[in-house]
Short mmCIF file of C-alpha atoms and ligand atoms in Angstrom, two decimals:
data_model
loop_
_atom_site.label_atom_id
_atom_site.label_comp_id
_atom_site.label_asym_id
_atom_site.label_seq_id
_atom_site.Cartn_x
_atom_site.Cartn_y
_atom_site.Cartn_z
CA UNK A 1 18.53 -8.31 10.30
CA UNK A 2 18.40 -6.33 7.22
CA UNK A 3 16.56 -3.41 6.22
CA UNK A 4 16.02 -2.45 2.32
CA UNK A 5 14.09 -0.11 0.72
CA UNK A 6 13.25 -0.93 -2.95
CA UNK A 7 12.46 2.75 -4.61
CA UNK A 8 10.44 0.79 -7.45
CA UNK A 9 9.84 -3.26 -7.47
CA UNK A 10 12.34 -4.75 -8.10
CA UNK A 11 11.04 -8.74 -6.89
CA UNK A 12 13.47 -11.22 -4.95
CA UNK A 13 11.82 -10.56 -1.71
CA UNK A 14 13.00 -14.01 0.36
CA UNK A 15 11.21 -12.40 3.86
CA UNK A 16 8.66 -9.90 4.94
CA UNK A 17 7.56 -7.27 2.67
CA UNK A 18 5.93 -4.11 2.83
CA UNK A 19 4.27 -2.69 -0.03
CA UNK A 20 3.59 0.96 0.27
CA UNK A 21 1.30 3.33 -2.18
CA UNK A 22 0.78 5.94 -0.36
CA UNK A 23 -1.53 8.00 -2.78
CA UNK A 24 -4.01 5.96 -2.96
CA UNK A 25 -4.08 2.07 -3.50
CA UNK A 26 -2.38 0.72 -0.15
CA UNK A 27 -4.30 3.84 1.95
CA UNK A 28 -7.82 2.71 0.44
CA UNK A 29 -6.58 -0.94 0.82
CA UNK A 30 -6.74 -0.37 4.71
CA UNK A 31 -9.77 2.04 4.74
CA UNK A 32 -11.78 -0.84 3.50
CA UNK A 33 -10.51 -3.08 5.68
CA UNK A 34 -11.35 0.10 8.66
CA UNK A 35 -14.41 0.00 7.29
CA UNK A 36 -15.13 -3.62 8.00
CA UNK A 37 -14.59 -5.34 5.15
CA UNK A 38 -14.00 -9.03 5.03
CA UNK A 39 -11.32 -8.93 2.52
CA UNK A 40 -9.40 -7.58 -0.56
CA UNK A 41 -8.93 -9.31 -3.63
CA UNK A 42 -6.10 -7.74 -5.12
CA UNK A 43 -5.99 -8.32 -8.91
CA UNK A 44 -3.25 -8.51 -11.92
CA UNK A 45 -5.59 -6.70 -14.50
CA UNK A 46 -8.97 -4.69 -14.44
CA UNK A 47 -10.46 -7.29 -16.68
CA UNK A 48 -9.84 -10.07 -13.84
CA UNK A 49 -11.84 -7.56 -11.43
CA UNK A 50 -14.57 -7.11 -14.12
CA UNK A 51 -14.89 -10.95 -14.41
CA UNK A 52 -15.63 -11.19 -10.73
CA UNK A 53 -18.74 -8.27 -10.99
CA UNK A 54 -21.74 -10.42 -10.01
CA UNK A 55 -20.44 -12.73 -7.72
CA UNK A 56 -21.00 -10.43 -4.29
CA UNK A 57 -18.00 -8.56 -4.72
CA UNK A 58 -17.58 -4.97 -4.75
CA UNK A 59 -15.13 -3.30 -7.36
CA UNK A 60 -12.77 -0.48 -6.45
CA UNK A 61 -10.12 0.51 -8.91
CA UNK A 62 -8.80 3.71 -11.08
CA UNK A 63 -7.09 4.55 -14.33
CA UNK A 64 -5.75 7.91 -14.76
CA UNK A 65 -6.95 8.45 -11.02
CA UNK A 66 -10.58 8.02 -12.22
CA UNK A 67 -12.88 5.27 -11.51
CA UNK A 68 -13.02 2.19 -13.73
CA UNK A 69 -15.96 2.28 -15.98
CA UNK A 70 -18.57 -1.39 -14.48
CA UNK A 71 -15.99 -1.08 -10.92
CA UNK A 72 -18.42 0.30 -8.00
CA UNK A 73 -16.12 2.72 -6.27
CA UNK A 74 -12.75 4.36 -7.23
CA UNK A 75 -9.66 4.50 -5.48
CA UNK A 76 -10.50 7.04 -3.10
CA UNK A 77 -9.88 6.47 0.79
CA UNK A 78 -12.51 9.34 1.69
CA UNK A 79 -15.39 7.42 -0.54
CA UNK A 80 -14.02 4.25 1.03
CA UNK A 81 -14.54 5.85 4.72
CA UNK A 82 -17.74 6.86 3.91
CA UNK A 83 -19.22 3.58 3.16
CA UNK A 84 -20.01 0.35 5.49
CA UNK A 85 -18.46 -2.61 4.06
CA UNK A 86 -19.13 -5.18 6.73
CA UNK A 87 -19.14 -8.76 5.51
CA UNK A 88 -17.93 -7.60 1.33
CA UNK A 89 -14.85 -8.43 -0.32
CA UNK A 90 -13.61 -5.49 -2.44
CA UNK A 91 -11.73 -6.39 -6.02
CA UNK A 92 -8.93 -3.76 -6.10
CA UNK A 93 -7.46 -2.96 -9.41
CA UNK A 94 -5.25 0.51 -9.38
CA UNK A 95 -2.41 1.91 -11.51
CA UNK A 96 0.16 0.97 -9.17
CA UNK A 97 -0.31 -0.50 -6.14
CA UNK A 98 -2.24 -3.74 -6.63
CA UNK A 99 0.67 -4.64 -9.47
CA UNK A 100 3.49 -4.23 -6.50
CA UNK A 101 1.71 -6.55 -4.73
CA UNK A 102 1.65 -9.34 -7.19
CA UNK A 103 5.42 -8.43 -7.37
CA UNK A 104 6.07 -8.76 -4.13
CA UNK A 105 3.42 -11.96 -3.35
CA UNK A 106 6.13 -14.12 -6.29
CA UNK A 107 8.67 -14.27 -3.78
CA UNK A 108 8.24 -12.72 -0.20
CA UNK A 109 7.36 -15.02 2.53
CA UNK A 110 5.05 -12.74 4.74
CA UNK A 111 3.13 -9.68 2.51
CA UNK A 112 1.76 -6.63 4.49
CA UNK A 113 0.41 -3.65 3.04
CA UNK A 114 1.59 0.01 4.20
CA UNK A 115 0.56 3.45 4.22
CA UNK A 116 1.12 6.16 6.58
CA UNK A 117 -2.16 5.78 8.14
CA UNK A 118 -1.21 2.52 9.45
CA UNK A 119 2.93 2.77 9.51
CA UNK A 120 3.52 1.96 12.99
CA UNK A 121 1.12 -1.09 12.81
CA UNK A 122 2.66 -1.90 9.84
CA UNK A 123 6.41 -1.54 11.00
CA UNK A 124 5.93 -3.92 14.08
CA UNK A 125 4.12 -6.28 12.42
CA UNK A 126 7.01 -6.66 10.12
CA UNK A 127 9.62 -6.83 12.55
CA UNK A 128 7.59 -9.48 14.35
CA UNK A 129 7.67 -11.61 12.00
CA UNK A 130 11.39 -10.91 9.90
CA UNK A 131 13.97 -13.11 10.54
CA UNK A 132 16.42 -11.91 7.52
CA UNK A 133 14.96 -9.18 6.12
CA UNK A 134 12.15 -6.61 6.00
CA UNK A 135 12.01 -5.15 2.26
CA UNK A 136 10.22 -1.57 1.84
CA UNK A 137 8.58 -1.79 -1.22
CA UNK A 138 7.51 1.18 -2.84
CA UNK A 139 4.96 1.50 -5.80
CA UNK A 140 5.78 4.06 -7.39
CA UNK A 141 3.36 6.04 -9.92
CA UNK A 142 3.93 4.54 -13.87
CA UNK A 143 7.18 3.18 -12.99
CA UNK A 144 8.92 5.99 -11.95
CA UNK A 145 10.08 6.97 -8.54
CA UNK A 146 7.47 8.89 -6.24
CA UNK A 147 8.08 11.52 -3.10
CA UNK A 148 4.88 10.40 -1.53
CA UNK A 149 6.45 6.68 -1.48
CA UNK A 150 9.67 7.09 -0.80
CA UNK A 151 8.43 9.24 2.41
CA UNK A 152 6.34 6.60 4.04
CA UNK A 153 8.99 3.98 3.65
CA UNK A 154 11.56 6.58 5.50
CA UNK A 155 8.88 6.91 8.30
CA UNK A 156 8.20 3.35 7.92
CA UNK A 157 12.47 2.88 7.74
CA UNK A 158 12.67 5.11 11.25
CA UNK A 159 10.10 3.32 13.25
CA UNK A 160 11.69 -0.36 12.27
CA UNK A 161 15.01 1.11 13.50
CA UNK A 162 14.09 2.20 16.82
CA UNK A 163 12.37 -1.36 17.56
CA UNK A 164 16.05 -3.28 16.83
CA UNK A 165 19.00 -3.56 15.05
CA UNK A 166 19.14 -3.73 11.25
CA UNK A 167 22.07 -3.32 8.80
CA UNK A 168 20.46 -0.97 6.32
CA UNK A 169 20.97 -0.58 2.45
CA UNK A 170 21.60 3.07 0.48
CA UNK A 171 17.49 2.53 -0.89
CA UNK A 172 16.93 3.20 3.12
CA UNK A 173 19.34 5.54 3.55
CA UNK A 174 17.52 7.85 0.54
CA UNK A 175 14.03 7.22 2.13
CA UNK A 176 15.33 8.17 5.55
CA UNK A 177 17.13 11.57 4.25
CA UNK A 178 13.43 12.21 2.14
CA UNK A 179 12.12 11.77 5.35
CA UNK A 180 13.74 14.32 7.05
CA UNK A 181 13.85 16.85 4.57
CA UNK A 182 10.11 16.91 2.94
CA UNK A 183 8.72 18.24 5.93
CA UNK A 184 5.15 17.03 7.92
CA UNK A 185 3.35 14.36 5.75
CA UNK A 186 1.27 16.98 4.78
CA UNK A 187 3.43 18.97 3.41
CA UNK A 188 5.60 16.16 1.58
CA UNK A 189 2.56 14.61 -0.12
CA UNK A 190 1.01 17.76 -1.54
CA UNK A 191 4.58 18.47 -3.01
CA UNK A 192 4.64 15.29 -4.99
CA UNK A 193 3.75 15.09 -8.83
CA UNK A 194 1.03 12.81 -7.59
CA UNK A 195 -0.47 14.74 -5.11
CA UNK A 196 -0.58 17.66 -7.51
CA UNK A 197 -2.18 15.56 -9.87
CA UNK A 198 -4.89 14.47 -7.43
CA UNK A 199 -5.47 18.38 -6.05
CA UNK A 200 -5.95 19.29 -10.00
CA UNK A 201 -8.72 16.20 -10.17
CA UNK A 202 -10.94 17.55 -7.18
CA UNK A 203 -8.82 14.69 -4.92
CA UNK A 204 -7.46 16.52 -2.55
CA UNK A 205 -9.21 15.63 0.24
CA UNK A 206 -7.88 12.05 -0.37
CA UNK A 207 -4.27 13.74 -0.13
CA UNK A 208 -5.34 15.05 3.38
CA UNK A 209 -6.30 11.35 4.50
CA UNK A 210 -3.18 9.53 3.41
CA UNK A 211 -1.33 12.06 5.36
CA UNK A 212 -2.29 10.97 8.73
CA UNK A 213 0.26 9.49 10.78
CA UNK A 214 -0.57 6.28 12.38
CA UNK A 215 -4.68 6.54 12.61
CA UNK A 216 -4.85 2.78 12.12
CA UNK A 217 -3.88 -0.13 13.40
CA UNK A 218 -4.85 -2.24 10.38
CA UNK A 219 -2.75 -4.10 8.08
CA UNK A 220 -3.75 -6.13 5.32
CA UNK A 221 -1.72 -9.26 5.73
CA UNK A 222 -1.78 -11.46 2.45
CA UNK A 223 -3.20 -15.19 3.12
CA UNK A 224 -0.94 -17.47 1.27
CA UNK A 225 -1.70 -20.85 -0.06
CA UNK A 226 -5.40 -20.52 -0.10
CA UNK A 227 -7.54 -21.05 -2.89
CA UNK A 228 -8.20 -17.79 -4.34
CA UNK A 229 -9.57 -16.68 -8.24
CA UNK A 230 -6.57 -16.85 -10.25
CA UNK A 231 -5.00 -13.44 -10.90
CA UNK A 232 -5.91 -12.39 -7.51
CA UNK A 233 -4.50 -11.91 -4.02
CA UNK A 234 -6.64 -12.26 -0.90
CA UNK A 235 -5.58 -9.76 1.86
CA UNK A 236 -7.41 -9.38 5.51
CA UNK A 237 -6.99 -7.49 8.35
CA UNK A 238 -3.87 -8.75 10.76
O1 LIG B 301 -5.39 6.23 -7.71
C1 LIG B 301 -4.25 6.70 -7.65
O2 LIG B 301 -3.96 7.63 -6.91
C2 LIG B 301 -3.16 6.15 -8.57
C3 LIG B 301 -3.58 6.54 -9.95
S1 LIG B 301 -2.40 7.17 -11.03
O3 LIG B 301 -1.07 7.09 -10.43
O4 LIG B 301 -2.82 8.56 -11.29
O5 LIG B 301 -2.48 6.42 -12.28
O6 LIG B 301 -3.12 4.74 -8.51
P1 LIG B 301 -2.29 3.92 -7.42
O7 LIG B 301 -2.21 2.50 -7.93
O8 LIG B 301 -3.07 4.01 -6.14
O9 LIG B 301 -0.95 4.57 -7.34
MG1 MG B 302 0.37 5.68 -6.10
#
């Protein structure tokens, strides 16, 4: 079995994936889904979210890690926590995150989203179902690498090892040595650019959240071959 951790998308995914933005989209993605939503459509552009408004959906999304002007909520796991969502689909559009998981859904077999709030979950779920390869994807922030990333897939990268063998690539070898080198979660996602940037916007509390290890046992599990509104993808809770 192989292990590989993709810093940025790269695509060519012929297994499982996991698709991690840690700050904010993939940590929201399973607070909705905590919070009893049905599902997530995950779209390619804001304007495909937009063009959903009106038919019973709810819209979460961000640009410059500010709500989308017509979307509902942002992209904030505390606002997502704070709301009952029983029975709603939530249209996710984000900077980041939603567009690795179109990248990932044009060639993996099995998608999963990850965060550290679910990373266990996530991890077995992945090795359950591998049978070449488990790719870590991470997001990234504007197409350039990110700490906050690259830390969940080494946590992500040291559970998967201690449930079985993998041969592992120099992508996993990075996240694992970010891993244990950045500190507690804490501590790693409040020194990221990101993290920074979301302290500076009043977000910190949402920094706090995506730093807890393991809370969930959630993980959005893309349904392929469905009929879905085109531009989207339709994740529920596995
Ligand atoms: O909402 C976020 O934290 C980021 C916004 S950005 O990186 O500041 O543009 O989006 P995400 O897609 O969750 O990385
Ligand atoms: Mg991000």
């Amino acid at each position: 079995m192989r292990l590989r951790v993709d810093l940025l998308p790269h695509g060519n995914y012929p297994d499982v994936v996991l698709v991690i933005d840690t700050l904010r989209a993939t940590t929201t993605a399973v607070t909705y889904l905590e919070r009893g939503a049905e599902a997530l459509l995950l779209t390619r552009t804001p304007e495909v979210a937009l063009g959903l408004k009106g038919d019973g959906f709810l819209l979460g999304g961000e640009r410059g890690g500010l709500p989308i002007p017509g979307f509902d909520f942002g992209n904030s796991p505390v606002e997502a926590q704070s709301q009952n969502f029983t029975g709603k689909t939530v249209v996710m559009n984000t900077t980041n995150g939603t567009g690795a998981s179109h990248v990932a859904a044009q060639s993996g077999k099995h998608i999963f989203l990850a965060a550290l709030t679910n990373a266990h979950a996530a991890a077995r779920r992945a090795r359950a179902q591998a049978t070449e390869e488990v790719a870590i994807v991470c997001a990234g922030t504007d197409e350039r690498v990110s700490l906050e990333d690259v830390y969940t897939a080494g946590v992500l990268a040291e559970y998967l090892l201690s449930l079985g063998e993998f041969t592992i690539d120099d992508g996993a070898r990075i996240a694992l040595t970010v891993r244990r080198n950045s500190g507690n979660p804490l501590e790693a996602l409040s020194s990221s650019l990101h993290g920074g940037r979301l302290n500076n916007l009043g977000l910190g509390e949402d920094v706090s959240y995506a730093a807890q290890l393991s809370t969930s046992t959630v993980v959005p599990t893309l349904v392929q071959g469905e009929d879905v509104p085109a531009g989207t993808l339709r994740f529920v809770a596995g």
